[in-house]
Amino acid sequence: MAIERSLILLKPDCLDGNHAGEVIGRFEKADFEIRAAKLIAVTDELLNEHYAHIADRPFLDRKSTR
């Protein structure tokens, strides 16, 4: 059986609204195992790198990524 890994990103409005615990709890209730967690301040450089593959798409509004 292969182990799969997923990256879960919580957007700032989730943290601002104090919903992170609820969101993480939903994954745990669905039997996902949280193996690591990291809280970082996202920079424009990191956002550009993360969204580079879709930067030219019309649905990516740069204002909504922060």
Coordinates of N, CA, C and O in Angstrom, one line a residue:
M1 N 0.8 -1.2 0.0 CA 0.0 0.0 0.0 C 0.9 1.2 0.0 O 1.8 1.4 0.8
A2 N 0.7 2.1 -0.9 CA 1.5 3.3 -1.1 C 0.9 4.4 -0.1 O -0.3 4.6 0.0
I3 N 1.8 5.2 0.5 CA 1.3 6.3 1.3 C 1.3 7.5 0.5 O 2.3 7.8 -0.2
E4 N 0.2 8.2 0.5 CA 0.1 9.5 -0.2 C 0.2 10.7 0.7 O -0.1 10.6 1.9
R5 N 0.8 11.7 0.2 CA 0.9 13.0 1.0 C 0.2 14.1 0.3 O 0.1 14.1 -0.9
S6 N -0.4 14.9 1.1 CA -1.1 16.1 0.5 C -0.7 17.3 1.3 O -0.4 17.3 2.4
L7 N -0.6 18.4 0.5 CA -0.3 19.7 1.1 C -1.6 20.5 1.2 O -2.4 20.6 0.3
I8 N -1.8 20.9 2.4 CA -3.1 21.7 2.7 C -2.7 23.1 3.1 O -1.9 23.3 4.0
L9 N -3.2 24.1 2.4 CA -2.9 25.5 2.6 C -4.1 26.1 3.1 O -5.2 26.1 2.5
L10 N -4.0 26.8 4.3 CA -5.1 27.6 4.8 C -4.9 29.0 4.5 O -3.9 29.6 4.8
K11 N -5.8 29.6 3.8 CA -5.7 31.0 3.4 C -5.8 32.0 4.6 O -6.4 31.6 5.6
P12 N -5.3 33.2 4.4 CA -5.3 34.1 5.6 C -6.7 34.4 6.2 O -6.8 34.5 7.4
D13 N -7.8 34.4 5.4 CA -9.1 34.6 5.9 C -9.5 33.5 6.8 O -10.3 33.7 7.8
C14 N -9.0 32.3 6.6 CA -9.3 31.2 7.5 C -8.7 31.4 8.9 O -9.3 31.2 9.9
L15 N -7.5 31.9 8.9 CA -6.8 32.2 10.1 C -7.4 33.4 10.8 O -7.6 33.4 12.0
D16 N -7.6 34.4 10.0 CA -8.2 35.6 10.6 C -9.6 35.4 11.2 O -9.9 36.0 12.2
G17 N -10.3 34.4 10.7 CA -11.6 34.1 11.2 C -11.6 33.0 12.3 O -12.6 32.6 12.7
N18 N -10.4 32.6 12.7 CA -10.2 31.6 13.7 C -10.9 30.3 13.3 O -11.6 29.6 14.2
H19 N -10.8 29.9 12.1 CA -11.4 28.7 11.6 C -10.4 27.5 11.4 O -10.8 26.4 11.0
A20 N -9.1 27.8 11.6 CA -8.1 26.8 11.4 C -8.4 25.4 12.1 O -8.3 24.4 11.5
G21 N -8.7 25.5 13.4 CA -9.0 24.3 14.2 C -10.1 23.5 13.6 O -10.0 22.3 13.5
E22 N -11.2 24.2 13.2 CA -12.3 23.5 12.6 C -11.9 22.8 11.2 O -12.3 21.7 11.0
V23 N -11.1 23.5 10.4 CA -10.7 22.9 9.1 C -9.8 21.7 9.4 O -10.0 20.7 8.8
I24 N -8.9 21.8 10.3 CA -8.0 20.7 10.5 C -8.8 19.6 11.2 O -8.5 18.4 10.8
G25 N -9.7 19.9 12.0 CA -10.6 18.8 12.6 C -11.3 18.0 11.6 O -11.5 16.8 11.7
R26 N -11.8 18.7 10.5 CA -12.5 18.0 9.4 C -11.6 16.9 8.8 O -12.0 15.8 8.4
F27 N -10.3 17.3 8.6 CA -9.4 16.3 8.0 C -9.2 15.2 8.9 O -9.1 14.0 8.5
E28 N -9.0 15.5 10.2 CA -8.8 14.4 11.2 C -10.0 13.5 11.3 O -9.9 12.3 11.4
K29 N -11.2 14.1 11.3 CA -12.5 13.2 11.3 C -12.6 12.4 10.1 O -13.2 11.3 10.1
A30 N -12.0 12.8 9.0 CA -12.0 12.0 7.7 C -10.8 11.0 7.7 O -10.5 10.4 6.7
D31 N -10.2 10.8 8.9 CA -9.1 9.8 9.0 C -7.8 10.1 8.3 O -7.0 9.3 8.0
F32 N -7.6 11.4 8.1 CA -6.3 11.9 7.6 C -5.4 12.0 8.8 O -5.9 12.4 9.9
E33 N -4.2 11.7 8.7 CA -3.2 11.8 9.8 C -2.4 13.1 9.5 O -1.7 13.2 8.5
I34 N -2.4 14.0 10.4 CA -1.6 15.2 10.3 C -0.2 14.8 10.8 O 0.1 14.5 11.9
R35 N 0.8 14.8 9.8 CA 2.1 14.5 10.2 C 3.0 15.7 10.5 O 4.0 15.5 11.1
A36 N 2.7 16.8 10.0 CA 3.4 18.0 10.3 C 2.6 19.2 10.0 O 1.6 19.2 9.3
A37 N 2.9 20.3 10.6 CA 2.2 21.6 10.4 C 3.3 22.7 10.5 O 4.2 22.6 11.3
K38 N 3.0 23.7 9.7 CA 4.0 24.9 9.7 C 3.2 26.1 9.4 O 2.4 26.2 8.5
L39 N 3.4 27.2 10.2 CA 2.8 28.4 10.0 C 3.9 29.4 9.5 O 4.9 29.6 10.1
I40 N 3.6 30.0 8.3 CA 4.6 30.9 7.7 C 3.9 32.1 7.2 O 2.7 32.1 6.9
A41 N 4.6 33.2 7.2 CA 4.1 34.4 6.6 C 4.5 34.4 5.1 O 5.6 34.2 4.7
V42 N 3.5 34.4 4.2 CA 3.7 34.3 2.8 C 4.2 35.6 2.2 O 3.6 36.6 2.4
T43 N 5.2 35.5 1.4 CA 5.8 36.6 0.7 C 5.3 36.6 -0.7 O 4.9 35.6 -1.2
D44 N 5.5 37.8 -1.4 CA 5.1 37.8 -2.8 C 6.0 36.9 -3.6 O 5.5 36.3 -4.5
E45 N 7.2 36.7 -3.2 CA 8.2 35.8 -3.9 C 7.6 34.4 -3.8 O 7.6 33.7 -4.8
L46 N 7.2 34.0 -2.7 CA 6.7 32.6 -2.5 C 5.4 32.4 -3.3 O 5.2 31.4 -3.9
L47 N 4.5 33.4 -3.2 CA 3.3 33.3 -4.0 C 3.6 33.2 -5.5 O 2.9 32.4 -6.2
N48 N 4.5 34.0 -6.0 CA 4.8 33.9 -7.4 C 5.4 32.6 -7.8 O 5.0 32.0 -8.9
E49 N 6.2 32.0 -6.9 CA 6.7 30.7 -7.2 C 5.6 29.6 -7.2 O 5.5 28.7 -8.0
H50 N 4.7 29.7 -6.1 CA 3.7 28.7 -6.0 C 2.7 28.7 -7.1 O 2.2 27.7 -7.6
Y51 N 2.3 29.9 -7.6 CA 1.3 30.0 -8.6 C 1.9 30.2 -10.0 O 1.2 30.5 -11.0
A52 N 3.2 30.0 -10.2 CA 3.9 30.2 -11.5 C 3.2 29.5 -12.6 O 3.1 30.0 -13.7
H53 N 2.7 28.2 -12.4 CA 2.2 27.4 -13.4 C 0.8 27.9 -13.9 O 0.3 27.5 -15.0
I54 N 0.2 28.8 -13.2 CA -1.1 29.3 -13.6 C -1.2 30.9 -13.6 O -2.2 31.4 -13.7
A55 N 0.0 31.5 -13.5 CA 0.0 33.0 -13.4 C -0.7 33.7 -14.6 O -1.2 34.8 -14.4
D56 N -0.7 33.1 -15.7 CA -1.3 33.7 -16.9 C -2.8 33.4 -17.1 O -3.4 33.9 -18.0
R57 N -3.3 32.6 -16.2 CA -4.8 32.3 -16.3 C -5.7 33.4 -15.8 O -5.4 34.1 -14.9
P58 N -6.8 33.6 -16.5 CA -7.7 34.7 -16.2 C -8.3 34.6 -14.8 O -8.7 35.6 -14.2
F59 N -8.5 33.4 -14.3 CA -9.1 33.2 -13.0 C -8.2 33.5 -11.8 O -8.7 33.6 -10.7
L60 N -7.0 33.7 -12.0 CA -6.1 34.0 -10.9 C -6.0 35.5 -10.7 O -5.3 36.2 -11.5
D61 N -6.7 36.0 -9.7 CA -6.7 37.4 -9.4 C -5.6 37.6 -8.3 O -5.8 37.1 -7.2
R62 N -4.5 38.2 -8.7 CA -3.4 38.4 -7.7 C -3.8 39.0 -6.4 O -3.2 38.7 -5.4
K63 N -4.9 39.8 -6.4 CA -5.3 40.4 -5.1 C -5.9 39.4 -4.2 O -5.8 39.5 -3.0
S64 N -6.5 38.3 -4.8 CA -7.1 37.3 -3.9 C -6.2 36.3 -3.4 O -6.6 35.4 -2.6
T65 N -4.9 36.3 -3.8 CA -4.0 35.3 -3.3 C -3.3 35.7 -2.0 O -2.5 35.0 -1.4
R66 N -3.6 36.9 -1.5 CA -3.0 37.3 -0.2 C -4.0 37.5 0.8 O -5.0 37.8 0.8

